[in-house]
Amino acid sequence: MGSFQSPMDTRTTAMLETSCGYLLQELQMIWDEIGEDEFEREKVLVDLEHECLQVYRRKVDNANMSRARLHQEVADSEAQFTHLLLSLDERSLPRPEKMAGALKEQLGAIAPALKKLQMRKAERMKQFRTVQSQIQKISAEIAGQSEYDDSLPDVIVNENDLSLKKLEEYQMELQRLHADKNDRLERVKNYINTIQKLSSTLGMDSSMIITKVHPSLNDLSGLTKNMSDRILDKLNSTVESLEAEKRLRIEKLRNLGNSLKKLWDLMDTPYIERALFSHISGSTSSSTNMSAPGSLAIKMIEEAEAEVERLDELKASKMKRKMQYKF
């Protein structure tokens, strides 16, 4: 059957032709025994040839699709390998030699090198995601957004630039942010320490004052979440306000101390009475420590004011009596 041509090798073709030949001989014998006419015989042979061609065409089409798919897989693998080399900046890595053999052999040759690069990319992606997440977290803390961690967007890694140079840039940025964070934390601690000392001197409740800046600042764990410019500005304003109040009270106490001294001297007040307000009269000295706990409490000022007022009234009463004796 010369019409049945095949691309298979000679041995396979011979086996096929032998099998078909036996079957054709058997068919011829059956036809002879039946007495089948030539027209019917030719029709059957034509049908057989058509069916055989259809089977071959399906096999050839399938083989063509497999070949095209393998060509595409080889091209995609080579393109992916090149892209990974560029994105990882690993151009010094040896490329697998392009083979001229079968497509499956070409694909098998590039597959191990491609898998190794894919593993390296996955590890590099993990490094980028870790450092970028830390940058995002600290940036949010510095910006005062750490209370809303759930609203922070997911980290997006640029897969087109996974070079070590880019990773080092992110790591340097992270170091800078860590230094900025530590500096801000130190400033917050110093502000709180200053507020506590000033509050103690002024006889105020430091926790209430700090809570007005931000409730969590009374808890050490809250410091790491409140270091924004807004918080630092409010802490600075609070310290300035307390220092201004301290200066005002010092001036009041010194004026009251001077008034007391004058009144005591004028009225020859006994030492035992003066001793009760020695802490007030002593405030007139510039070397006096005015930072001791409660030394500038409002209660002390009120007591001193009340004493000055009492002495003023006593002085007025004595002067009035003297005037009466005179006349």
XYZ file of C-alpha atoms in Angstrom, residues 180-192 232:
14
model
C 15.786 58.784 64.263
C 13.433 56.596 66.320
C 15.974 56.185 69.132
C 16.628 59.930 69.161
C 12.890 60.653 69.346
C 12.387 58.102 72.125
C 15.186 59.719 74.099
C 13.611 63.139 73.622
C 10.209 61.830 74.738
C 11.758 60.277 77.860
C 13.624 63.504 78.650
C 10.458 65.565 78.224
C 8.476 63.222 80.491
C 7.088 66.099 70.609
